[in-house]
Short mmCIF file of C-alpha atoms in Angstrom, two decimals:
data_model
loop_
_atom_site.label_atom_id
_atom_site.label_comp_id
_atom_site.label_asym_id
_atom_site.label_seq_id
_atom_site.Cartn_x
_atom_site.Cartn_y
_atom_site.Cartn_z
CA MET K 1 -30.22 34.56 6.30
CA THR K 2 -27.59 31.84 6.09
CA SER K 3 -28.93 28.29 6.30
CA THR K 4 -27.62 26.13 9.16
CA THR K 5 -28.74 22.87 7.56
CA PRO K 6 -25.72 20.53 7.51
CA PRO K 7 -24.63 19.15 4.16
CA ALA K 8 -25.88 15.72 3.17
CA PRO K 9 -23.42 12.98 4.22
CA ARG K 10 -21.13 11.59 1.54
CA ARG K 11 -22.17 8.07 0.60
CA GLN K 12 -19.19 5.74 0.92
CA ARG K 13 -19.55 2.51 -1.03
CA THR K 14 -18.10 -0.64 0.50
CA LEU K 15 -17.31 -4.17 -0.65
CA LEU K 16 -16.01 -5.68 2.59
CA THR K 17 -18.63 -6.87 5.04
CA ASP K 18 -17.98 -7.11 8.76
CA GLU K 19 -18.48 -10.88 8.54
CA LEU K 20 -15.82 -11.17 5.82
CA LEU K 21 -13.37 -9.11 7.84
CA GLU K 22 -13.91 -11.27 10.92
CA ARG K 23 -13.17 -14.42 8.90
CA ILE K 24 -9.97 -12.84 7.64
CA ARG K 25 -9.03 -11.70 11.16
CA SER K 26 -9.52 -15.24 12.49
CA ARG K 27 -6.86 -16.58 10.12
CA ALA K 28 -4.22 -13.84 10.47
CA ASP K 29 -2.34 -15.33 13.43
CA ALA K 30 -1.94 -18.73 11.78
CA HIS K 31 -0.63 -17.30 8.51
CA ASP K 32 1.83 -15.13 10.44
CA ARG K 33 2.98 -18.02 12.65
CA ASP K 34 3.36 -20.46 9.76
CA ASN K 35 4.77 -17.92 7.29
CA THR K 36 2.16 -18.88 4.70
CA PHE K 37 0.32 -16.98 2.01
CA PRO K 38 -3.38 -16.36 2.83
CA HIS K 39 -4.93 -18.13 -0.16
CA ASP K 40 -8.22 -18.33 1.75
CA ASP K 41 -8.26 -14.58 2.31
CA LEU K 42 -7.58 -13.93 -1.36
CA ALA K 43 -10.39 -16.26 -2.41
CA ASP K 44 -12.82 -14.41 -0.14
CA LEU K 45 -11.68 -11.04 -1.48
CA VAL K 46 -12.04 -12.20 -5.07
CA ALA K 47 -15.55 -13.46 -4.32
CA ALA K 48 -16.41 -10.06 -2.82
CA GLY K 49 -15.28 -8.31 -5.99
CA TYR K 50 -12.49 -6.54 -4.12
CA LEU K 51 -9.81 -7.08 -6.75
CA THR K 52 -11.99 -5.15 -9.21
CA ALA K 53 -12.66 -2.32 -6.77
CA PHE K 54 -10.96 0.24 -9.03
CA VAL K 55 -12.20 -1.19 -12.32
CA PRO K 56 -14.81 1.17 -13.83
CA GLU K 57 -18.38 -0.04 -13.86
CA ARG K 58 -18.40 0.08 -17.67
CA LEU K 59 -15.75 -2.66 -17.61
CA GLY K 60 -17.50 -4.77 -14.99
CA GLY K 61 -15.93 -3.49 -11.79
CA ALA K 62 -17.12 -1.58 -8.74
CA GLY K 63 -15.68 1.76 -9.86
CA LEU K 64 -14.70 2.87 -6.37
CA THR K 65 -12.82 6.10 -5.80
CA LEU K 66 -9.38 6.31 -4.21
CA GLU K 67 -10.95 7.58 -1.00
CA GLU K 68 -13.38 4.67 -0.90
CA VAL K 69 -10.64 2.10 -1.47
CA ALA K 70 -8.44 3.79 1.14
CA ARG K 71 -11.27 3.45 3.67
CA GLU K 72 -11.64 -0.23 2.76
CA GLN K 73 -7.89 -0.80 3.11
CA VAL K 74 -7.94 0.73 6.60
CA ARG K 75 -10.64 -1.78 7.58
CA LEU K 76 -8.88 -4.74 5.91
CA ALA K 77 -5.56 -3.86 7.56
CA GLY K 78 -7.31 -3.77 10.92
CA ALA K 79 -8.29 -7.38 10.33
CA ALA K 80 -5.06 -8.69 8.77
CA PRO K 81 -2.27 -6.20 7.95
CA ALA K 82 -0.27 -8.60 5.78
CA THR K 83 -3.30 -9.52 3.69
CA ALA K 84 -4.06 -5.84 3.21
CA LEU K 85 -0.48 -5.03 2.24
CA ALA K 86 -0.33 -7.93 -0.22
CA VAL K 87 -3.54 -7.01 -2.04
CA ASN K 88 -2.43 -3.37 -1.85
CA MET K 89 0.01 -4.01 -4.66
CA HIS K 90 -2.72 -5.29 -6.98
CA LEU K 91 -4.77 -2.25 -6.04
CA VAL K 92 -1.85 0.09 -6.78
CA VAL K 93 -1.53 -1.22 -10.33
CA THR K 94 -5.27 -1.18 -11.01
CA GLY K 95 -5.70 2.12 -9.17
CA LEU K 96 -3.13 4.02 -11.20
CA ALA K 97 -4.68 2.56 -14.34
CA ALA K 98 -8.12 3.73 -13.23
CA LEU K 99 -6.81 7.21 -12.42
CA LEU K 100 -5.19 7.55 -15.84
CA ASP K 101 -8.26 6.08 -17.54
CA ALA K 102 -10.51 8.61 -15.81
CA HIS K 103 -8.30 11.38 -17.23
CA GLY K 104 -8.68 10.07 -20.77
CA ASP K 105 -5.43 8.07 -20.97
CA GLY K 106 -6.28 4.70 -22.51
CA SER K 107 -2.72 3.33 -22.54
CA VAL K 108 -3.36 1.16 -19.47
CA GLU K 109 -6.97 0.19 -20.06
CA PHE K 110 -5.73 -3.35 -20.68
CA VAL K 111 -4.82 -3.53 -16.97
CA LEU K 112 -8.41 -2.80 -16.01
CA ARG K 113 -9.77 -5.32 -18.52
CA ASP K 114 -7.36 -7.99 -17.28
CA ALA K 115 -8.37 -7.32 -13.66
CA ALA K 116 -12.03 -7.61 -14.62
CA ALA K 117 -11.19 -10.99 -16.20
CA GLY K 118 -9.65 -12.24 -12.94
CA GLU K 119 -5.94 -11.56 -13.42
CA VAL K 120 -3.95 -10.75 -10.27
CA PHE K 121 -1.37 -7.98 -10.58
CA ALA K 122 1.87 -7.61 -8.65
CA PHE K 123 4.08 -4.56 -8.52
CA GLY K 124 7.67 -5.50 -9.40
CA ASN K 125 9.72 -2.33 -9.17
CA SER K 126 11.88 -2.31 -6.02
CA GLU K 127 15.54 -3.30 -6.44
CA ALA K 128 18.29 -3.86 -3.90
CA GLY K 129 20.67 -0.90 -3.85
CA ASN K 130 18.45 1.34 -5.97
CA ASP K 131 17.61 4.27 -3.72
CA LEU K 132 16.38 6.28 -6.71
CA VAL K 133 13.46 3.82 -6.82
CA MET K 134 11.24 4.81 -9.78
CA PHE K 135 13.75 7.27 -11.27
CA ALA K 136 16.38 4.70 -12.22
CA SER K 137 16.68 0.94 -12.64
CA ARG K 138 19.30 -1.79 -12.37
CA THR K 139 17.10 -4.02 -14.54
CA ARG K 140 17.92 -4.18 -18.24
CA ALA K 141 15.11 -3.65 -20.76
CA GLU K 142 15.97 -5.04 -24.20
CA ARG K 143 13.88 -3.83 -27.13
CA GLN K 144 12.68 -6.57 -29.48
CA ASP K 145 12.09 -6.35 -33.23
CA ASP K 146 8.31 -6.39 -32.68
CA GLY K 147 8.42 -3.37 -30.34
CA GLY K 148 8.09 -5.42 -27.17
CA TYR K 149 10.72 -5.66 -24.43
CA ARG K 150 12.47 -8.39 -22.50
CA TYR K 151 13.50 -7.67 -18.92
CA HIS K 152 16.63 -8.98 -17.19
CA GLY K 153 17.16 -8.18 -13.52
CA THR K 154 16.10 -8.82 -9.94
CA LYS K 155 13.18 -7.24 -8.11
CA ILE K 156 12.70 -7.44 -4.36
CA PHE K 157 9.64 -7.25 -2.10
CA THR K 158 7.28 -8.62 -4.76
CA SER K 159 4.09 -9.10 -2.76
CA LEU K 160 1.57 -11.73 -3.90
CA SER K 161 4.54 -13.76 -5.13
CA PRO K 162 2.77 -17.16 -5.04
CA VAL K 163 -0.34 -16.02 -6.91
CA TRP K 164 0.22 -13.10 -9.25
CA THR K 165 -0.50 -13.69 -12.92
CA ARG K 166 0.57 -10.27 -14.23
CA LEU K 167 3.63 -8.26 -13.13
CA ALA K 168 3.90 -4.52 -13.68
CA THR K 169 7.62 -3.82 -13.88
CA PHE K 170 10.22 -1.60 -15.49
CA GLY K 171 13.85 -1.50 -16.58
CA LEU K 172 16.40 0.68 -18.34
CA ASP K 173 16.85 0.65 -22.11
CA ASP K 174 20.25 2.27 -22.65
CA SER K 175 20.80 1.02 -26.19
CA ASP K 176 20.97 4.69 -27.22
CA PRO K 177 23.44 6.28 -24.76
CA ASP K 178 22.19 9.73 -25.75
CA ASP K 179 18.55 8.87 -25.02
CA PRO K 180 18.21 6.20 -22.28
CA ARG K 181 14.66 5.28 -21.33
CA LEU K 182 12.93 3.67 -18.36
CA VAL K 183 10.52 1.21 -19.93
CA HIS K 184 7.35 0.36 -18.00
CA GLY K 185 5.35 -2.67 -19.05
CA VAL K 186 3.42 -5.72 -17.92
CA VAL K 187 4.61 -9.31 -18.23
CA ALA K 188 2.47 -12.43 -17.90
CA ARG K 189 3.63 -15.24 -15.65
CA GLU K 190 2.38 -17.83 -18.11
CA ASP K 191 4.84 -16.53 -20.74
CA GLY K 192 7.87 -17.56 -18.65
CA GLY K 193 11.10 -15.72 -18.04
CA VAL K 194 10.21 -15.19 -14.37
CA ARG K 195 11.50 -17.02 -11.30
CA ALA K 196 10.32 -16.41 -7.74
CA LYS K 197 12.73 -17.28 -4.94
CA ASP K 198 11.55 -18.93 -1.74
CA ASP K 199 13.25 -16.35 0.49
CA TRP K 200 10.50 -14.57 2.44
CA ASP K 201 11.14 -15.17 6.15
CA THR K 202 10.81 -11.82 7.88
CA LEU K 203 10.10 -10.17 11.19
CA GLY K 204 6.62 -9.01 10.20
CA MET K 205 4.18 -8.80 7.29
CA ARG K 206 4.97 -12.46 6.77
CA ALA K 207 1.79 -13.47 4.97
CA THR K 208 2.48 -11.03 2.12
CA GLN K 209 5.03 -13.56 0.81
CA SER K 210 6.92 -10.76 -0.93
CA ALA K 211 9.60 -12.97 -2.43
CA THR K 212 12.48 -11.87 -4.63
CA THR K 213 11.59 -12.08 -8.32
CA VAL K 214 14.24 -12.78 -10.95
CA LEU K 215 13.47 -11.60 -14.47
CA GLU K 216 15.22 -13.81 -17.00
CA GLY K 217 13.98 -12.41 -20.28
CA ALA K 218 10.39 -11.84 -19.15
CA TYR K 219 8.52 -10.45 -22.16
CA ALA K 220 6.16 -7.47 -22.38
CA PRO K 221 4.48 -7.23 -25.81
CA ALA K 222 4.44 -3.83 -27.49
CA ASP K 223 0.80 -3.25 -26.59
CA ARG K 224 1.65 -3.81 -22.91
CA VAL K 225 4.52 -1.35 -22.81
CA TYR K 226 2.80 1.80 -21.61
CA ARG K 227 5.63 4.23 -20.86
CA ARG K 228 9.19 4.98 -22.04
CA LEU K 229 10.40 7.81 -19.82
CA PRO K 230 13.81 9.43 -19.39
CA PRO K 231 15.54 8.60 -16.09
CA GLY K 232 14.84 10.98 -13.23
CA PRO K 233 11.73 12.86 -12.14
CA SER K 234 9.08 13.31 -14.80
CA ALA K 235 5.97 15.42 -15.34
CA ASP K 236 4.27 12.52 -17.11
CA PRO K 237 0.80 11.88 -15.63
CA PHE K 238 1.78 8.25 -15.11
CA VAL K 239 4.31 9.25 -12.45
CA PHE K 240 1.78 11.34 -10.55
CA ALA K 241 -0.85 8.57 -10.74
CA LEU K 242 1.66 6.04 -9.43
CA PHE K 243 2.75 8.19 -6.50
CA ALA K 244 -0.81 9.24 -5.67
CA VAL K 245 -2.19 5.71 -5.47
CA PHE K 246 0.91 4.01 -4.03
CA GLU K 247 1.52 6.45 -1.20
CA THR K 248 -2.16 6.84 -0.33
CA LEU K 249 -2.87 3.13 -0.12
CA LEU K 250 0.32 2.44 1.83
CA ALA K 251 -0.77 5.10 4.30
CA ALA K 252 -4.17 3.40 4.50
CA VAL K 253 -2.66 0.05 5.49
CA TYR K 254 -0.63 1.51 8.33
CA THR K 255 -3.47 3.75 9.44
CA GLY K 256 -5.54 0.56 9.71
CA ILE K 257 -2.89 -0.99 11.94
CA GLY K 258 -3.05 2.06 14.19
CA ARG K 259 -6.84 1.91 14.36
CA ARG K 260 -6.80 -1.75 15.35
CA ALA K 261 -4.02 -1.28 17.92
CA LEU K 262 -6.05 1.47 19.59
CA GLU K 263 -9.12 -0.80 19.71
CA VAL K 264 -7.11 -3.61 21.29
CA GLY K 265 -5.43 -1.27 23.75
CA VAL K 266 -8.78 0.15 24.85
CA ALA K 267 -10.19 -3.35 25.34
CA HIS K 268 -7.20 -4.33 27.47
CA ALA K 269 -7.43 -1.16 29.57
CA ARG K 270 -11.08 -1.88 30.30
CA ARG K 271 -10.44 -5.53 31.13
CA ARG K 272 -7.38 -5.13 33.35
CA THR K 273 -7.90 -4.27 37.01
CA SER K 274 -5.61 -2.57 39.50
CA MET K 275 -5.07 -3.78 43.06
CA LYS K 276 -3.55 -0.39 43.81
CA ASN K 277 -6.85 1.25 42.93
CA GLY K 278 -9.08 -1.17 44.78
CA GLY K 279 -9.80 -3.49 41.89
CA ARG K 280 -11.00 -0.75 39.56
CA SER K 281 -10.44 -1.00 35.82
CA TYR K 282 -7.30 0.51 34.38
CA ALA K 283 -9.67 2.51 32.18
CA GLN K 284 -10.26 4.59 35.35
CA ASP K 285 -6.56 5.22 35.95
CA PRO K 286 -5.64 8.83 35.02
CA ASP K 287 -2.23 7.86 33.63
CA ILE K 288 -3.70 5.12 31.42
CA ARG K 289 -6.49 7.43 30.28
CA TRP K 290 -3.90 10.05 29.28
CA ARG K 291 -1.91 7.52 27.25
CA VAL K 292 -5.01 6.16 25.49
CA ALA K 293 -6.13 9.72 24.74
CA ASP K 294 -2.69 10.50 23.30
CA ALA K 295 -2.99 7.50 20.99
CA ALA K 296 -6.50 8.51 19.96
CA LEU K 297 -5.38 12.07 19.20
CA ALA K 298 -2.67 10.76 16.90
CA GLN K 299 -4.96 8.21 15.25
CA ASP K 300 -7.70 10.74 14.59
CA GLY K 301 -5.22 13.01 12.84
CA ALA K 302 -3.89 10.16 10.70
CA GLU K 303 -7.33 9.17 9.50
CA LEU K 304 -8.46 12.70 8.77
CA GLN K 305 -5.41 13.53 6.65
CA LEU K 306 -5.54 10.21 4.78
CA PHE K 307 -9.14 10.52 3.68
CA ALA K 308 -8.83 14.23 2.92
CA LEU K 309 -5.82 13.81 0.63
CA ALA K 310 -7.37 10.78 -1.09
CA ARG K 311 -10.45 12.90 -1.76
CA ASP K 312 -8.23 15.64 -3.16
CA VAL K 313 -6.80 13.15 -5.66
CA ASP K 314 -10.31 12.06 -6.66
CA GLU K 315 -11.51 15.64 -7.04
CA ARG K 316 -8.36 16.81 -8.84
CA VAL K 317 -7.60 19.51 -6.30
CA ASP K 318 -4.72 21.70 -7.45
CA HIS K 319 -1.83 21.44 -4.99
CA GLY K 320 0.50 22.58 -7.72
CA ALA K 321 4.19 21.95 -7.13
CA ARG K 322 3.49 20.67 -3.62
CA TRP K 323 1.58 17.55 -4.71
CA PHE K 324 4.51 15.17 -4.34
CA ALA K 325 5.46 16.67 -0.98
CA GLN K 326 1.89 16.11 0.18
CA LEU K 327 1.91 12.49 -0.96
CA VAL K 328 5.27 11.43 0.46
CA GLY K 329 4.50 13.38 3.63
CA LEU K 330 1.25 11.45 4.02
CA LYS K 331 3.08 8.14 3.83
CA VAL K 332 5.75 9.13 6.37
CA ARG K 333 3.28 10.64 8.83
CA ALA K 334 0.94 7.65 8.55
CA THR K 335 3.62 5.02 9.13
CA GLU K 336 5.26 6.93 11.97
CA THR K 337 1.93 7.67 13.63
CA ALA K 338 0.97 4.00 13.45
CA ARG K 339 4.19 3.06 15.25
CA VAL K 340 3.39 5.57 18.01
CA VAL K 341 -0.17 4.29 18.42
CA VAL K 342 0.95 0.65 18.57
CA ASP K 343 3.54 1.58 21.18
CA HIS K 344 0.91 3.31 23.33
CA ALA K 345 -1.38 0.29 23.00
CA LEU K 346 1.38 -2.04 24.18
CA ARG K 347 2.11 0.15 27.17
CA VAL K 348 -1.50 0.09 28.42
CA SER K 349 -2.07 -3.60 27.73
CA GLY K 350 0.19 -5.27 30.29
CA GLY K 351 2.80 -8.00 29.97
CA GLY K 352 0.46 -10.38 28.19
CA ALA K 353 0.87 -8.31 25.03
CA TYR K 354 4.57 -9.19 24.99
CA PHE K 355 3.88 -12.86 24.22
CA THR K 356 4.32 -13.83 20.56
CA GLY K 357 0.76 -15.12 20.31
CA SER K 358 -0.82 -11.77 21.17
CA GLU K 359 -2.38 -9.65 18.45
CA LEU K 360 -0.51 -6.57 19.62
CA ALA K 361 2.83 -8.37 19.31
CA ARG K 362 1.96 -9.16 15.70
CA LEU K 363 0.84 -5.60 15.03
CA TYR K 364 4.10 -4.35 16.52
CA ARG K 365 6.12 -6.51 14.14
CA ASP K 366 3.93 -5.64 11.16
CA VAL K 367 4.00 -1.89 11.72
CA LEU K 368 7.81 -1.81 11.53
CA ALA K 369 7.67 -2.65 7.82
CA GLY K 370 6.40 0.87 7.19
CA ILE K 371 9.89 2.33 7.47
CA TYR K 372 11.09 0.34 4.45
CA HIS K 373 8.48 1.35 1.90
CA PRO K 374 9.20 4.20 -0.47
CA SER K 375 9.29 7.03 -0.02
CA ASP K 376 11.64 6.49 2.90
CA ASP K 377 12.24 9.14 5.53
CA GLU K 378 15.31 10.63 3.85
CA SER K 379 13.75 10.81 0.39
CA ALA K 380 10.53 12.31 1.75
CA HIS K 381 12.39 15.01 3.65
CA ALA K 382 14.36 15.91 0.52
CA THR K 383 11.14 16.17 -1.49
CA VAL K 384 9.43 18.33 1.12
CA ALA K 385 12.50 20.55 1.56
CA ALA K 386 12.68 21.16 -2.18
CA SER K 387 8.98 22.06 -2.26
CA VAL K 388 9.37 24.80 0.34
CA LEU K 389 13.03 25.88 -0.01
CA GLY K 390 13.65 25.21 -3.68
CA PRO K 391 16.27 22.84 -5.11
CA LEU K 392 19.75 22.45 -3.71
CA GLU K 393 22.25 24.78 -5.35
CA GLY K 394 25.48 23.69 -6.95
#
């Protein structure tokens, strides 16, 4: 006879308390309005051990899995999307290091040790006009006699700009025209050669303070240069780890925005009353109920796919050649779904949500940033098409 006993629930570890999230939520509007970096949020997250979430326990961290951190990022983004997106970049760098470390690759263990010691990592890779993103670079990487590299170039959207102490970046070493290499390394702010512009004044995600970063000979010592890869796609495990953590955690941030927008929309529907329906709550209006249900259907799907794919990364599920299609697809579906859910929430919440001081207005502005993160819609569709149709001919 087959047992009908349900499996034991998976224990999800957490670092973020409800009280901490409420404190962060209470400050989000002011940081957005004033276009300021949330130093107070960061201090609370550091105190909670959140910046060492991915660091293995043997090195003094919490040793959380990608699924566990994704669940935490959904909650943090529901409190303050810009804070979540800013710290996301530190988590991407430490998360890819943890993933490689777990697979026996010690080349980036220094990242985990630095994070355990309190260093704050930023992710300095995006460049204006570089739609090949990680497969090419406009930044110049100059090899030094000691095996280190100096970087010269400009990176955009560098979140955590006011506070990072370590920058994971890359550039092109084309000193050998027959064997050009994309050189990935980490530079320390204290060593100089880095200048952050004061140019972050955007529609949304304002508190991330993702200023333009100019590299003027920023130096990565030889022992902090962890990859020299040929331009273009690569089968190196580093590339998979980067995509897996980056796309998953981006999806988590926008899924958190969708979750919060649904909560706010439901609260507004319950609070608003209709003269047409004799003073009854809009939560009793069939049209409003349909729209809220439509938002909930979309949100449920977003959360289920996010946590399932994060778990697949943790458990090393074999998706074969479709892994990258799964990852970029997750990011696109999550960001687009979040936009739909926010739109539904606005429509059920009345004209008050249109005022700049409303939380939904801020969520609406923040969610739009999702269309700019890699992989963008065009790149993702190309990746998915190649995974099911094969490469373009000719």
